[in-house]
CSV table of C-alpha atoms in Angstrom, one decimal:
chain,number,residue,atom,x,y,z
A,1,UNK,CA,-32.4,28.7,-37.9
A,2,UNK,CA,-29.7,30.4,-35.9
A,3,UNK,CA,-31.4,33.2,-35.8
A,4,UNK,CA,-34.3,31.4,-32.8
A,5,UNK,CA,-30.7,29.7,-31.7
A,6,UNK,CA,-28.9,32.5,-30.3
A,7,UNK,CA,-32.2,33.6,-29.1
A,8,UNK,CA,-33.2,30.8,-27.3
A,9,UNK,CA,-29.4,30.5,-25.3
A,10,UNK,CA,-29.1,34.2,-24.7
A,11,UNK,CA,-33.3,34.3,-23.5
A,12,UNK,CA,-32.7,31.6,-21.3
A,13,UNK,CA,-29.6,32.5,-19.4
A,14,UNK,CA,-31.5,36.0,-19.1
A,15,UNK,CA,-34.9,34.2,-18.1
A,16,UNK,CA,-32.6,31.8,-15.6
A,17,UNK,CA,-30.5,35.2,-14.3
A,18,UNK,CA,-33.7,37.2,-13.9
A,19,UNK,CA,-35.5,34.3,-11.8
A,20,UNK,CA,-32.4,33.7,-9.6
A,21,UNK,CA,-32.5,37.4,-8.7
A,22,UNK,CA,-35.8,37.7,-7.8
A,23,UNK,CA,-35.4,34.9,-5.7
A,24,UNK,CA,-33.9,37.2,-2.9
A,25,UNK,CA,-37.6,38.6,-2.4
A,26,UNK,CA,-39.0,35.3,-1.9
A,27,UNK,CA,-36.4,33.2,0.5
A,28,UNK,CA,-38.3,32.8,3.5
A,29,UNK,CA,-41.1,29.8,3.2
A,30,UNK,CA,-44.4,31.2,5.5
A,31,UNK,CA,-45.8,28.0,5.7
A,32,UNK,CA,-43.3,26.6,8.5
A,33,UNK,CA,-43.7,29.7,10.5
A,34,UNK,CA,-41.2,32.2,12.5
A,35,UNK,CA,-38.3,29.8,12.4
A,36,UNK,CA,-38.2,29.3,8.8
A,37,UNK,CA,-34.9,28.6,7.3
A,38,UNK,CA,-33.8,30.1,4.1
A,39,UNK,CA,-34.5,28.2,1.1
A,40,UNK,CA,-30.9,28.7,-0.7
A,41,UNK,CA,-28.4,26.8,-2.4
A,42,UNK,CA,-23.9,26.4,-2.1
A,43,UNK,CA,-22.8,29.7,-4.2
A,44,UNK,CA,-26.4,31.4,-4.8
A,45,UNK,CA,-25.6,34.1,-2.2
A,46,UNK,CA,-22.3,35.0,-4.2
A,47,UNK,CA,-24.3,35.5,-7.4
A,48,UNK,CA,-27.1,37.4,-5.6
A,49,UNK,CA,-24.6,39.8,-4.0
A,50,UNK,CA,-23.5,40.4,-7.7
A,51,UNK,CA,-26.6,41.3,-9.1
A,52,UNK,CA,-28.0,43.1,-5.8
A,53,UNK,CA,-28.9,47.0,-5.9
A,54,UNK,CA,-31.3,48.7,-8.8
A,55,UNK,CA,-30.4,46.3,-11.7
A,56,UNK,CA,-31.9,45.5,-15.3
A,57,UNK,CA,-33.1,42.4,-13.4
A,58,UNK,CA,-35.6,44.2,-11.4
A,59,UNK,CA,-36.9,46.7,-14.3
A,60,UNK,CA,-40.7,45.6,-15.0
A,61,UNK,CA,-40.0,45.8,-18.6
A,62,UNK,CA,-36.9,44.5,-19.1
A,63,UNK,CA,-38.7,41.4,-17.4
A,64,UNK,CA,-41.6,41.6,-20.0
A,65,UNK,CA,-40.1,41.5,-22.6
A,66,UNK,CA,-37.3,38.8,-21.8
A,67,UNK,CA,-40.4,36.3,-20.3
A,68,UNK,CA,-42.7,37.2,-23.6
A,69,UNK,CA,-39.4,36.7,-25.9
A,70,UNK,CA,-38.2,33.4,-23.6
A,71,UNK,CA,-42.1,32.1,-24.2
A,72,UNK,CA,-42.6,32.4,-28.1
A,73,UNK,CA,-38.5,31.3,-28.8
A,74,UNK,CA,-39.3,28.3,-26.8
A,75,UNK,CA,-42.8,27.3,-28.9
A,76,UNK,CA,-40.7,28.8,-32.4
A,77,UNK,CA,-37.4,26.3,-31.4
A,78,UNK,CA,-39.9,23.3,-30.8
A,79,UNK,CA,-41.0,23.2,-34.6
A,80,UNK,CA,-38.0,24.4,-35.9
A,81,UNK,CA,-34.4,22.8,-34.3
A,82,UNK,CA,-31.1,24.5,-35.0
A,83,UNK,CA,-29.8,21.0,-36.4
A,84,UNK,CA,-31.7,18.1,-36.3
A,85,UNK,CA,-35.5,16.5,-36.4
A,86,UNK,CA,-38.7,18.3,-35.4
A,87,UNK,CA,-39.8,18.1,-32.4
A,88,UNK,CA,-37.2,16.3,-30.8
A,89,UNK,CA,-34.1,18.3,-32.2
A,90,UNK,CA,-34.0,21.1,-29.7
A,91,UNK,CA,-36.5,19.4,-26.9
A,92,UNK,CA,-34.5,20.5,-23.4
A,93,UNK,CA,-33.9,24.2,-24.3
A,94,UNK,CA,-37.6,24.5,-26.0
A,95,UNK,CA,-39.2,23.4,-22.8
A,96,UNK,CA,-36.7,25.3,-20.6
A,97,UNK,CA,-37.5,28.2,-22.7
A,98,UNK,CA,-41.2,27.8,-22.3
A,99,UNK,CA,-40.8,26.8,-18.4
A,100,UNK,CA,-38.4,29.9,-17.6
A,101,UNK,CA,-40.8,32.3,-19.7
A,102,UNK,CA,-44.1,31.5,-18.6
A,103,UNK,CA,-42.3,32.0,-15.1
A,104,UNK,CA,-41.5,35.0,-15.7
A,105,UNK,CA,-44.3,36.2,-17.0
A,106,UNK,CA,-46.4,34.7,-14.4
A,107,UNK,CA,-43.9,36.5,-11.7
A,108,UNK,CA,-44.7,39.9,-13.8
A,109,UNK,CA,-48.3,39.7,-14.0
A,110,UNK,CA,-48.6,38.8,-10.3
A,111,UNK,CA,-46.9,41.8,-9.2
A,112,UNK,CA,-48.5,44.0,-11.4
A,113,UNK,CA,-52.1,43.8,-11.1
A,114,UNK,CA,-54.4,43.1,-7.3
A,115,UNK,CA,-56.9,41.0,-9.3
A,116,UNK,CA,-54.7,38.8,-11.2
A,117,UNK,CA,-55.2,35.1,-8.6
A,118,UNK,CA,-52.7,32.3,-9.6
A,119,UNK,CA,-54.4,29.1,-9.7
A,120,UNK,CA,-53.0,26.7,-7.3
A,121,UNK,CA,-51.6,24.7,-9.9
A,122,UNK,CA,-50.0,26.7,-11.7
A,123,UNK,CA,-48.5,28.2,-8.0
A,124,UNK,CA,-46.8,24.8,-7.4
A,125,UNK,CA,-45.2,24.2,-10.7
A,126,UNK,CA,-44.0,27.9,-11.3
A,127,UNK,CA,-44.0,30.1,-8.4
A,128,UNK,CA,-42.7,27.2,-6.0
A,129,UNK,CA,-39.9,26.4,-7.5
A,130,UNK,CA,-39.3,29.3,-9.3
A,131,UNK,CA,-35.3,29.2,-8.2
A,132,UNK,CA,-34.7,25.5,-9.6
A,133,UNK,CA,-36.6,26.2,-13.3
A,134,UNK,CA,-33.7,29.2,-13.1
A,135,UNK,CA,-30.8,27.4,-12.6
A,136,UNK,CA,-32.0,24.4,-15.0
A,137,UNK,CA,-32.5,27.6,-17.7
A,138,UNK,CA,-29.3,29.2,-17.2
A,139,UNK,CA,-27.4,25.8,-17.6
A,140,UNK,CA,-29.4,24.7,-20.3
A,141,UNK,CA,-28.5,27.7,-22.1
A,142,UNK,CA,-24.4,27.5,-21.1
A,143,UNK,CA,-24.7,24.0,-22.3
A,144,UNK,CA,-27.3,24.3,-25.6
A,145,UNK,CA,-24.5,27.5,-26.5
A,146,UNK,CA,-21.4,25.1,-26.2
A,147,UNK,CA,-23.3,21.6,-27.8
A,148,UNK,CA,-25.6,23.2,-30.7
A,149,UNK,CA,-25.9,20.3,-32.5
A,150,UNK,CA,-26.7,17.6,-29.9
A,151,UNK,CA,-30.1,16.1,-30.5
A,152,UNK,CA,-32.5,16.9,-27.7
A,153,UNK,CA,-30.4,19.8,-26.6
């Protein structure tokens, strides 16, 4: 349906945007001590600078919603592709959309609430590397918007 299609590419370059942003809170890895070096990648500082200051990136809601909308497009798109066979039609952006919400749901609920403990599982895959599922959702989406029909994207 391209109803759950133009959700899916605009959810996931918001998902991807929103993670990339909230990166800048979280450069500096503890674990290696004082003399940490940033954890960064070529051009990431130029698109930081453009989001910096109060944005709709760093609105509680805003991040809500997009990571609760990213989740349930990604599980809709899995059962039923733009073009193509079950399952398989739309695999890359369903997963990407499922990856990039649950992160940003994750992200959400961590901030919001003192009790809320991340298990440590779940703390590798999604709060570690947090920056790359991002980037891999914001090209998925640029790439699912200009192929719609390719199988498995």
């Amino acid at each position: 349906m391209a109803q759950f299609y133009c959700l899916s590419v605009m959810l996931s370059i918001l998902c991807g945007l929103i993670l990339i942003y909230n990166q800048n809170e979280n450069l500096e890895d503890d674990s290696f001590g004082e003399g940490a070096e940033k954890k960064t990648l070529p051009g990431l500082e130029k698109i930081q600078e453009g989001l910096a200051g109060e944005s709709l990136f760093s609105n509680e809601l805003f991040k809500l919603v997009c990571g609760a909308l990213c989740f349930v497009t990604g599980f809709v798109i899995f059962f039923v592709p733009y073009h193509g066979i079950s399952v398989i039609g739309d695999l890359l952006p369903a997963l990407v959309c499922l990856l990039a919400g649950a992160c940003v749901l994750l992200e959400y609920f961590e901030e919001k609430s003192d009790s809320f403990v991340v298990p440590e599982v779940m703390e590798n895959i999604f709060v570690a590397n947090k920056l790359y599922i991002g980037i891999a959702s914001l090209f998925v989406g640029v790439i699912h918007f200009v192929l719609p029909g390719v199988p498995l994207l």
